[in-house]
Amino acid sequence: MDSPTITAAPGTPPCGPPTSDDGGWVVTRYADVVSVLTDPRCVVPPAEDAPEGGLAWLRASVSRFSPPDRHAARRAVGVAALDTLDPRELRVIAERLTGRILDRAASADNGGDRVDVTGDLARRVPLVVLAERLGLADSAAAVAEVTAVAAAYHPGAGPAAVRRADRAVAALLAMSPPAPAEVTANQLGLLVQAADATAGLIVAAVRHGLDAPDGLETDALLAEVLRLDPPVRVTRRVAADPLTLDGQPVRVGERLLLRFDAANRDPAVFPEPDRFRAGRANAALTFGAGPRGCPGQRHALALAAGVVGVLRRRCRPAGPAPDVPPTPLEVILR
């Protein structure tokens, strides 16, 4: 691949010193983001406790939104579930399911040469594979329910989306194998986090690299796409104690908005940051860092590689890669 330029997504701030922003700070440099992610004084805004069974309960029970005194134990639950899943096996299963979906598209009566990556593959394949391996009774039905939860998982969702997510959590609990409530919650949390992040990585990899040279390994393609077009662009922390960031005093309670999309293009870490260059020495920050770094990184990359690898072998772009991701993103069977 001849080092093409991939411009930052609209809204990506420039990389520079921390800037004050309405009661908080926007953090864009690689070193500053790592500093916050690894500083125990910078905590995730915790979710409030809630009765079992709905979206609020799920958020309050997963490690992602847990306060420091509960995080380690809940993270261990998710890690234990992931330890039962071999990333190499997940990749093989994702490859097989992707192949079957393409086979059905090829034999369809409606011309069958186009495939909707967004609707048919990017979210569906990872979720079906994970749900089946985690023991849910109906992995296919779980896709729509997990998608509904993911749509309202972060603060700011509207009342209608929250109601849909409440119903979806109840349906997923009914599908889940018997286990303590906190174990089930953290296993469902793994599915929810895979819904958008892994799907976003697959779509970005197809959009930017479907026609990459065969000699470029899919794993290397994903690593650089993860940097240039991250499916998770931002995360948040709150200062639990006073601290200093690049000489700036941060007061207790101030918010810290960590911009992965900007830090991944920090020229001090990534020379010619807008250029696609596989095999860079430093890793993207998209999966986080420190004690709250994503525990499922290897599994997410394996699932994405399974899907993208098959698409690279069997499909070609439907047209030039647009500046803004289309919905749906279609490819053409070879």
mmCIF file of C-alpha atoms in Angstrom:
data_model
loop_
_atom_site.group_PDB
_atom_site.id
_atom_site.type_symbol
_atom_site.label_atom_id
_atom_site.label_comp_id
_atom_site.label_asym_id
_atom_site.label_seq_id
_atom_site.Cartn_x
_atom_site.Cartn_y
_atom_site.Cartn_z
ATOM 1 C CA MET A 1 0.000 0.000 0.000
ATOM 2 C CA ASP A 2 1.585 3.261 -1.150
ATOM 3 C CA SER A 3 1.277 5.239 2.110
ATOM 4 C CA PRO A 4 -2.019 6.925 1.232
ATOM 5 C CA THR A 5 -3.230 9.873 3.252
ATOM 6 C CA ILE A 6 -6.302 9.221 5.414
ATOM 7 C CA THR A 7 -7.733 12.465 6.718
ATOM 8 C CA ALA A 8 -9.082 12.719 10.234
ATOM 9 C CA ALA A 9 -12.811 12.363 10.750
ATOM 10 C CA PRO A 10 -14.824 15.583 11.014
ATOM 11 C CA GLY A 11 -14.701 16.932 14.543
ATOM 12 C CA THR A 12 -11.263 15.528 15.388
ATOM 13 C CA PRO A 13 -9.434 18.262 17.322
ATOM 14 C CA PRO A 14 -5.815 19.166 16.595
ATOM 15 C CA CYS A 15 -3.161 17.517 18.728
ATOM 16 C CA GLY A 16 -1.735 19.934 21.302
ATOM 17 C CA PRO A 17 -1.553 20.902 24.972
ATOM 18 C CA PRO A 18 -4.593 20.296 27.218
ATOM 19 C CA THR A 19 -7.262 22.969 26.742
ATOM 20 C CA SER A 20 -9.890 24.138 29.203
ATOM 21 C CA ASP A 21 -13.449 23.486 28.118
ATOM 22 C CA ASP A 22 -16.540 24.309 30.197
ATOM 23 C CA GLY A 23 -15.607 22.803 33.548
ATOM 24 C CA GLY A 24 -13.098 20.333 32.226
ATOM 25 C CA TRP A 25 -10.168 19.636 29.943
ATOM 26 C CA VAL A 26 -9.778 18.290 26.429
ATOM 27 C CA VAL A 27 -6.685 16.067 26.235
ATOM 28 C CA THR A 28 -5.291 15.357 22.780
ATOM 29 C CA ARG A 29 -1.564 14.505 22.996
ATOM 30 C CA TYR A 30 -0.497 10.880 23.167
ATOM 31 C CA ALA A 31 1.659 11.265 26.292
ATOM 32 C CA ASP A 32 -1.002 13.283 28.114
ATOM 33 C CA VAL A 33 -3.730 10.738 27.321
ATOM 34 C CA VAL A 34 -1.518 7.902 28.592
ATOM 35 C CA SER A 35 -0.754 9.943 31.706
ATOM 36 C CA VAL A 36 -4.457 10.317 32.515
ATOM 37 C CA LEU A 37 -5.315 6.707 31.705
ATOM 38 C CA THR A 38 -2.618 5.435 34.070
ATOM 39 C CA ASP A 39 -3.168 7.937 36.902
ATOM 40 C CA PRO A 40 -5.302 6.470 39.741
ATOM 41 C CA ARG A 41 -6.500 9.980 40.569
ATOM 42 C CA CYS A 42 -8.367 10.061 37.255
ATOM 43 C CA VAL A 43 -11.448 7.883 37.585
ATOM 44 C CA VAL A 44 -14.285 6.753 35.342
ATOM 45 C CA PRO A 45 -17.575 8.487 36.176
ATOM 46 C CA PRO A 46 -19.380 5.616 37.958
ATOM 47 C CA ALA A 47 -22.917 4.496 37.220
ATOM 48 C CA GLU A 48 -25.402 4.593 40.076
ATOM 49 C CA ASP A 49 -26.697 1.340 41.586
ATOM 50 C CA ALA A 50 -30.038 0.185 40.210
ATOM 51 C CA PRO A 51 -32.451 -2.764 40.637
ATOM 52 C CA GLU A 52 -31.596 -5.874 38.656
ATOM 53 C CA GLY A 53 -32.937 -6.345 35.174
ATOM 54 C CA GLY A 54 -32.647 -3.159 33.121
ATOM 55 C CA LEU A 55 -30.102 -0.950 31.419
ATOM 56 C CA ALA A 56 -29.269 1.036 34.567
ATOM 57 C CA TRP A 57 -28.552 -2.219 36.429
ATOM 58 C CA LEU A 58 -26.309 -3.451 33.629
ATOM 59 C CA ARG A 59 -24.318 -0.220 33.581
ATOM 60 C CA ALA A 60 -24.001 -0.281 37.365
ATOM 61 C CA SER A 61 -22.771 -3.891 37.352
ATOM 62 C CA VAL A 62 -20.124 -3.950 34.623
ATOM 63 C CA SER A 63 -16.479 -3.160 35.231
ATOM 64 C CA ARG A 64 -16.458 -0.380 32.635
ATOM 65 C CA PHE A 65 -18.563 1.971 34.785
ATOM 66 C CA SER A 66 -17.468 0.674 38.202
ATOM 67 C CA PRO A 67 -15.833 2.851 40.881
ATOM 68 C CA PRO A 68 -12.223 2.025 41.791
ATOM 69 C CA ASP A 69 -13.139 -0.131 44.798
ATOM 70 C CA ARG A 70 -15.282 -2.456 42.632
ATOM 71 C CA HIS A 71 -13.450 -2.323 39.336
ATOM 72 C CA ALA A 72 -10.779 -4.981 39.859
ATOM 73 C CA ALA A 73 -13.181 -7.705 41.001
ATOM 74 C CA ARG A 74 -15.629 -7.040 38.196
ATOM 75 C CA ARG A 75 -12.896 -6.817 35.593
ATOM 76 C CA ALA A 76 -11.674 -10.223 36.791
ATOM 77 C CA VAL A 77 -15.111 -11.647 35.981
ATOM 78 C CA GLY A 78 -14.886 -10.413 32.405
ATOM 79 C CA VAL A 79 -11.293 -11.570 32.054
ATOM 80 C CA ALA A 80 -12.286 -15.025 33.298
ATOM 81 C CA ALA A 81 -14.963 -15.231 30.597
ATOM 82 C CA LEU A 82 -12.493 -14.100 27.950
ATOM 83 C CA ASP A 83 -9.935 -16.653 29.137
ATOM 84 C CA THR A 84 -12.305 -19.416 28.008
ATOM 85 C CA LEU A 85 -12.268 -18.008 24.454
ATOM 86 C CA ASP A 86 -9.290 -18.708 22.199
ATOM 87 C CA PRO A 87 -8.821 -15.720 19.849
ATOM 88 C CA ARG A 88 -7.509 -18.036 17.131
ATOM 89 C CA GLU A 89 -10.675 -20.104 17.338
ATOM 90 C CA LEU A 90 -12.851 -16.981 17.258
ATOM 91 C CA ARG A 91 -11.073 -15.878 14.093
ATOM 92 C CA VAL A 92 -11.668 -19.215 12.382
ATOM 93 C CA ILE A 93 -15.354 -19.257 13.340
ATOM 94 C CA ALA A 94 -15.761 -15.657 12.134
ATOM 95 C CA GLU A 95 -14.129 -16.603 8.835
ATOM 96 C CA ARG A 96 -16.524 -19.523 8.362
ATOM 97 C CA LEU A 97 -19.633 -17.505 9.179
ATOM 98 C CA THR A 98 -18.532 -14.675 6.884
ATOM 99 C CA GLY A 99 -17.922 -17.182 4.114
ATOM 100 C CA ARG A 100 -21.400 -18.665 4.530
ATOM 101 C CA ILE A 101 -23.005 -15.236 4.373
ATOM 102 C CA LEU A 102 -21.106 -14.429 1.172
ATOM 103 C CA ASP A 103 -22.072 -17.803 -0.305
ATOM 104 C CA ARG A 104 -25.737 -17.054 0.315
ATOM 105 C CA ALA A 105 -25.354 -13.612 -1.246
ATOM 106 C CA ALA A 106 -23.691 -15.118 -4.313
ATOM 107 C CA SER A 107 -26.525 -17.597 -4.823
ATOM 108 C CA ALA A 108 -29.345 -15.110 -4.219
ATOM 109 C CA ASP A 109 -31.933 -14.621 -6.949
ATOM 110 C CA ASN A 110 -31.683 -10.817 -6.788
ATOM 111 C CA GLY A 111 -28.358 -10.517 -8.541
ATOM 112 C CA GLY A 112 -26.425 -11.275 -5.381
ATOM 113 C CA ASP A 113 -23.188 -9.522 -6.333
ATOM 114 C CA ARG A 114 -23.378 -6.820 -3.646
ATOM 115 C CA VAL A 115 -23.012 -7.318 0.088
ATOM 116 C CA ASP A 116 -23.925 -4.826 2.806
ATOM 117 C CA VAL A 117 -20.918 -4.948 5.136
ATOM 118 C CA THR A 118 -22.591 -2.746 7.723
ATOM 119 C CA GLY A 119 -25.883 -4.614 7.939
ATOM 120 C CA ASP A 120 -24.929 -8.192 7.091
ATOM 121 C CA LEU A 121 -21.463 -8.681 8.544
ATOM 122 C CA ALA A 122 -19.768 -6.044 10.682
ATOM 123 C CA ARG A 123 -21.994 -6.297 13.735
ATOM 124 C CA ARG A 124 -23.703 -9.603 13.087
ATOM 125 C CA VAL A 125 -20.695 -11.895 12.751
ATOM 126 C CA PRO A 126 -18.790 -10.827 15.900
ATOM 127 C CA LEU A 127 -21.942 -10.841 18.022
ATOM 128 C CA VAL A 128 -23.192 -14.217 16.809
ATOM 129 C CA VAL A 129 -19.779 -15.780 17.396
ATOM 130 C CA LEU A 130 -19.362 -14.247 20.866
ATOM 131 C CA ALA A 131 -22.930 -14.901 21.987
ATOM 132 C CA GLU A 132 -22.685 -18.541 20.960
ATOM 133 C CA ARG A 133 -19.350 -19.027 22.718
ATOM 134 C CA LEU A 134 -20.658 -17.331 25.873
ATOM 135 C CA GLY A 135 -23.582 -19.754 25.971
ATOM 136 C CA LEU A 136 -26.561 -17.580 25.046
ATOM 137 C CA ALA A 137 -29.511 -19.701 23.984
ATOM 138 C CA ASP A 138 -30.193 -17.859 20.711
ATOM 139 C CA SER A 139 -27.085 -16.179 19.350
ATOM 140 C CA ALA A 140 -28.849 -14.897 16.225
ATOM 141 C CA ALA A 141 -31.654 -13.244 18.196
ATOM 142 C CA ALA A 142 -29.090 -11.763 20.582
ATOM 143 C CA VAL A 143 -27.732 -9.496 17.813
ATOM 144 C CA ALA A 144 -30.740 -7.157 17.752
ATOM 145 C CA GLU A 145 -30.974 -7.091 21.538
ATOM 146 C CA VAL A 146 -27.288 -6.272 22.049
ATOM 147 C CA THR A 147 -27.533 -3.589 19.362
ATOM 148 C CA ALA A 148 -30.448 -1.980 21.223
ATOM 149 C CA VAL A 149 -28.474 -1.973 24.474
ATOM 150 C CA ALA A 150 -25.401 -0.514 22.772
ATOM 151 C CA ALA A 151 -27.487 2.342 21.364
ATOM 152 C CA ALA A 152 -28.301 3.538 24.910
ATOM 153 C CA TYR A 153 -25.247 2.273 26.802
ATOM 154 C CA HIS A 154 -23.543 5.627 27.254
ATOM 155 C CA PRO A 155 -25.064 8.645 29.038
ATOM 156 C CA GLY A 156 -27.236 10.922 26.958
ATOM 157 C CA ALA A 157 -29.562 8.399 25.311
ATOM 158 C CA GLY A 158 -33.181 9.472 24.922
ATOM 159 C CA PRO A 159 -36.090 7.943 26.870
ATOM 160 C CA ALA A 160 -37.302 5.800 23.945
ATOM 161 C CA ALA A 161 -33.829 4.312 23.410
ATOM 162 C CA VAL A 162 -33.517 3.579 27.129
ATOM 163 C CA ARG A 163 -36.893 1.812 27.171
ATOM 164 C CA ARG A 164 -35.840 -0.323 24.199
ATOM 165 C CA ALA A 165 -32.572 -1.106 25.962
ATOM 166 C CA ASP A 166 -34.424 -2.083 29.157
ATOM 167 C CA ARG A 167 -36.476 -4.605 27.198
ATOM 168 C CA ALA A 168 -33.350 -5.851 25.429
ATOM 169 C CA VAL A 169 -31.484 -6.410 28.715
ATOM 170 C CA ALA A 170 -34.416 -8.478 29.988
ATOM 171 C CA ALA A 171 -34.387 -10.550 26.788
ATOM 172 C CA LEU A 172 -30.614 -11.112 27.027
ATOM 173 C CA LEU A 173 -30.914 -12.189 30.661
ATOM 174 C CA ALA A 174 -33.512 -14.761 29.608
ATOM 175 C CA MET A 175 -31.110 -16.092 26.945
ATOM 176 C CA SER A 176 -28.108 -16.256 29.263
ATOM 177 C CA PRO A 177 -26.963 -19.428 31.025
ATOM 178 C CA PRO A 178 -27.514 -19.628 34.804
ATOM 179 C CA ALA A 179 -24.868 -17.657 36.709
ATOM 180 C CA PRO A 180 -24.599 -15.041 39.478
ATOM 181 C CA ALA A 181 -26.078 -11.732 38.355
ATOM 182 C CA GLU A 182 -22.740 -9.910 38.327
ATOM 183 C CA VAL A 183 -21.158 -12.629 36.191
ATOM 184 C CA THR A 184 -23.992 -12.450 33.671
ATOM 185 C CA ALA A 185 -23.836 -8.654 33.608
ATOM 186 C CA ASN A 186 -20.134 -8.589 32.818
ATOM 187 C CA GLN A 187 -20.508 -11.218 30.104
ATOM 188 C CA LEU A 188 -23.273 -9.136 28.536
ATOM 189 C CA GLY A 189 -20.973 -6.134 28.876
ATOM 190 C CA LEU A 190 -18.449 -7.910 26.665
ATOM 191 C CA LEU A 191 -21.111 -8.301 23.983
ATOM 192 C CA VAL A 192 -22.214 -4.677 24.211
ATOM 193 C CA GLN A 193 -18.678 -3.376 23.917
ATOM 194 C CA ALA A 194 -18.141 -5.590 20.865
ATOM 195 C CA ALA A 195 -21.315 -4.378 19.181
ATOM 196 C CA ASP A 196 -20.117 -0.978 18.030
ATOM 197 C CA ALA A 197 -16.344 -1.077 18.527
ATOM 198 C CA THR A 198 -15.611 -4.273 16.604
ATOM 199 C CA ALA A 199 -18.213 -3.448 13.968
ATOM 200 C CA GLY A 200 -16.718 0.019 13.548
ATOM 201 C CA LEU A 201 -13.240 -1.424 13.078
ATOM 202 C CA ILE A 202 -14.489 -3.859 10.429
ATOM 203 C CA VAL A 203 -16.293 -1.134 8.486
ATOM 204 C CA ALA A 204 -13.264 1.174 8.647
ATOM 205 C CA ALA A 205 -10.883 -1.579 7.533
ATOM 206 C CA VAL A 206 -13.090 -2.424 4.543
ATOM 207 C CA ARG A 207 -13.526 1.216 3.649
ATOM 208 C CA HIS A 208 -9.812 2.034 3.751
ATOM 209 C CA GLY A 209 -8.103 -1.244 2.968
ATOM 210 C CA LEU A 210 -10.251 -3.700 1.021
ATOM 211 C CA ASP A 211 -8.079 -3.189 -2.061
ATOM 212 C CA ALA A 212 -4.781 -3.176 -0.146
ATOM 213 C CA PRO A 213 -2.027 -5.346 -1.646
ATOM 214 C CA ASP A 214 -2.219 -9.045 -0.823
ATOM 215 C CA GLY A 215 1.201 -8.836 0.812
ATOM 216 C CA LEU A 216 -0.168 -6.622 3.591
ATOM 217 C CA GLU A 217 -1.250 -8.875 6.439
ATOM 218 C CA THR A 218 -4.786 -8.291 7.690
ATOM 219 C CA ASP A 219 -3.503 -7.890 11.256
ATOM 220 C CA ALA A 220 -1.196 -5.062 10.127
ATOM 221 C CA LEU A 221 -4.019 -3.445 8.169
ATOM 222 C CA LEU A 222 -6.261 -3.476 11.232
ATOM 223 C CA ALA A 223 -3.579 -2.013 13.487
ATOM 224 C CA GLU A 224 -3.103 1.037 11.278
ATOM 225 C CA VAL A 225 -6.825 1.497 10.588
ATOM 226 C CA LEU A 226 -7.364 1.331 14.349
ATOM 227 C CA ARG A 227 -5.050 4.333 14.629
ATOM 228 C CA LEU A 228 -6.300 6.418 11.718
ATOM 229 C CA ASP A 229 -10.046 5.755 11.957
ATOM 230 C CA PRO A 230 -10.676 4.504 15.508
ATOM 231 C CA PRO A 231 -14.108 3.063 16.325
ATOM 232 C CA VAL A 232 -13.761 4.564 19.816
ATOM 233 C CA ARG A 233 -12.745 8.197 19.463
ATOM 234 C CA VAL A 234 -13.084 9.486 22.994
ATOM 235 C CA THR A 235 -13.281 8.386 26.613
ATOM 236 C CA ARG A 236 -13.829 10.281 29.844
ATOM 237 C CA ARG A 237 -12.310 10.569 33.288
ATOM 238 C CA VAL A 238 -12.982 12.761 36.324
ATOM 239 C CA ALA A 239 -10.318 14.081 38.707
ATOM 240 C CA ALA A 240 -10.886 12.472 42.108
ATOM 241 C CA ASP A 241 -7.921 14.383 43.588
ATOM 242 C CA PRO A 242 -6.048 17.502 42.515
ATOM 243 C CA LEU A 243 -3.374 16.923 39.901
ATOM 244 C CA THR A 244 -1.245 18.697 37.333
ATOM 245 C CA LEU A 245 -1.416 17.937 33.627
ATOM 246 C CA ASP A 246 1.291 19.469 31.442
ATOM 247 C CA GLY A 247 1.750 22.191 34.051
ATOM 248 C CA GLN A 248 -1.977 22.937 34.237
ATOM 249 C CA PRO A 249 -3.739 22.482 37.606
ATOM 250 C CA VAL A 250 -6.727 20.140 37.424
ATOM 251 C CA ARG A 251 -9.200 20.556 40.271
ATOM 252 C CA VAL A 252 -11.250 17.841 41.970
ATOM 253 C CA GLY A 253 -14.392 17.082 39.982
ATOM 254 C CA GLU A 254 -13.149 18.486 36.701
ATOM 255 C CA ARG A 255 -13.826 16.347 33.640
ATOM 256 C CA LEU A 256 -11.075 15.070 31.369
ATOM 257 C CA LEU A 257 -12.110 14.340 27.795
ATOM 258 C CA LEU A 258 -9.502 12.050 26.277
ATOM 259 C CA ARG A 259 -9.407 12.233 22.484
ATOM 260 C CA PHE A 260 -8.035 8.979 21.117
ATOM 261 C CA ASP A 261 -8.631 10.204 17.569
ATOM 262 C CA ALA A 262 -6.275 13.164 18.074
ATOM 263 C CA ALA A 263 -3.683 11.308 20.179
ATOM 264 C CA ASN A 264 -3.451 8.583 17.532
ATOM 265 C CA ARG A 265 -2.223 11.279 15.135
ATOM 266 C CA ASP A 266 0.298 12.875 17.486
ATOM 267 C CA PRO A 267 3.289 13.742 15.246
ATOM 268 C CA ALA A 268 5.650 13.314 18.202
ATOM 269 C CA VAL A 269 4.731 9.617 18.264
ATOM 270 C CA PHE A 270 3.629 8.913 14.685
ATOM 271 C CA PRO A 271 5.770 10.629 12.015
ATOM 272 C CA GLU A 272 3.627 11.766 9.075
ATOM 273 C CA PRO A 273 0.591 10.957 11.195
ATOM 274 C CA ASP A 274 -1.991 11.176 8.409
ATOM 275 C CA ARG A 275 -0.171 8.615 6.282
ATOM 276 C CA PHE A 276 -1.154 4.943 6.303
ATOM 277 C CA ARG A 277 2.019 3.117 7.281
ATOM 278 C CA ALA A 278 1.701 -0.445 8.506
ATOM 279 C CA GLY A 279 4.128 -1.668 11.124
ATOM 280 C CA ARG A 280 4.563 1.508 13.151
ATOM 281 C CA ALA A 281 6.618 1.218 16.321
ATOM 282 C CA ASN A 282 3.934 2.586 18.654
ATOM 283 C CA ALA A 283 0.430 1.236 19.112
ATOM 284 C CA ALA A 284 -2.767 3.237 18.815
ATOM 285 C CA LEU A 285 -4.492 4.179 22.054
ATOM 286 C CA THR A 286 -7.927 3.090 20.849
ATOM 287 C CA PHE A 287 -8.111 0.138 23.262
ATOM 288 C CA GLY A 288 -7.005 2.338 26.158
ATOM 289 C CA ALA A 289 -4.108 1.839 28.551
ATOM 290 C CA GLY A 290 -3.498 1.226 32.220
ATOM 291 C CA PRO A 291 -5.736 -0.743 34.586
ATOM 292 C CA ARG A 292 -8.857 -0.035 32.523
ATOM 293 C CA GLY A 293 -7.432 -0.905 29.134
ATOM 294 C CA CYS A 294 -9.779 -3.092 27.107
ATOM 295 C CA PRO A 295 -9.388 -6.713 28.297
ATOM 296 C CA GLY A 296 -10.853 -8.046 25.061
ATOM 297 C CA GLN A 297 -8.410 -6.451 22.635
ATOM 298 C CA ARG A 298 -7.025 -9.716 21.249
ATOM 299 C CA HIS A 299 -10.518 -11.159 20.881
ATOM 300 C CA ALA A 300 -11.903 -8.080 19.113
ATOM 301 C CA LEU A 301 -8.980 -8.012 16.687
ATOM 302 C CA ALA A 302 -9.354 -11.736 16.002
ATOM 303 C CA LEU A 303 -13.051 -11.374 15.184
ATOM 304 C CA ALA A 304 -12.400 -8.360 12.971
ATOM 305 C CA ALA A 305 -9.539 -10.143 11.202
ATOM 306 C CA GLY A 306 -11.767 -13.135 10.521
ATOM 307 C CA VAL A 307 -14.354 -10.993 8.759
ATOM 308 C CA VAL A 308 -11.983 -8.608 6.972
ATOM 309 C CA GLY A 309 -9.652 -11.371 5.798
ATOM 310 C CA VAL A 310 -12.461 -13.165 3.983
ATOM 311 C CA LEU A 311 -13.759 -9.929 2.466
ATOM 312 C CA ARG A 312 -10.290 -9.070 1.164
ATOM 313 C CA ARG A 313 -10.080 -12.439 -0.607
ATOM 314 C CA ARG A 314 -13.593 -12.552 -2.012
ATOM 315 C CA CYS A 315 -14.756 -8.970 -2.553
ATOM 316 C CA ARG A 316 -13.761 -5.678 -4.137
ATOM 317 C CA PRO A 317 -14.864 -2.114 -3.365
ATOM 318 C CA ALA A 318 -18.146 -0.953 -4.832
ATOM 319 C CA GLY A 319 -16.521 2.405 -5.576
ATOM 320 C CA PRO A 320 -13.892 4.869 -4.317
ATOM 321 C CA ALA A 321 -13.703 5.197 -0.535
ATOM 322 C CA PRO A 322 -15.827 8.241 0.389
ATOM 323 C CA ASP A 323 -14.640 10.874 2.853
ATOM 324 C CA VAL A 324 -17.612 10.105 5.102
ATOM 325 C CA PRO A 325 -18.530 6.451 5.748
ATOM 326 C CA PRO A 326 -21.660 5.524 3.792
ATOM 327 C CA THR A 327 -24.580 3.651 5.320
ATOM 328 C CA PRO A 328 -24.748 0.976 4.159
ATOM 329 C CA LEU A 329 -21.170 0.244 3.087
ATOM 330 C CA GLU A 330 -21.389 -2.164 0.176
ATOM 331 C CA VAL A 331 -18.794 -4.358 -1.487
ATOM 332 C CA ILE A 332 -18.981 -6.450 -4.654
ATOM 333 C CA LEU A 333 -18.277 -10.167 -4.805
ATOM 334 C CA ARG A 334 -15.450 -11.060 -7.149
#
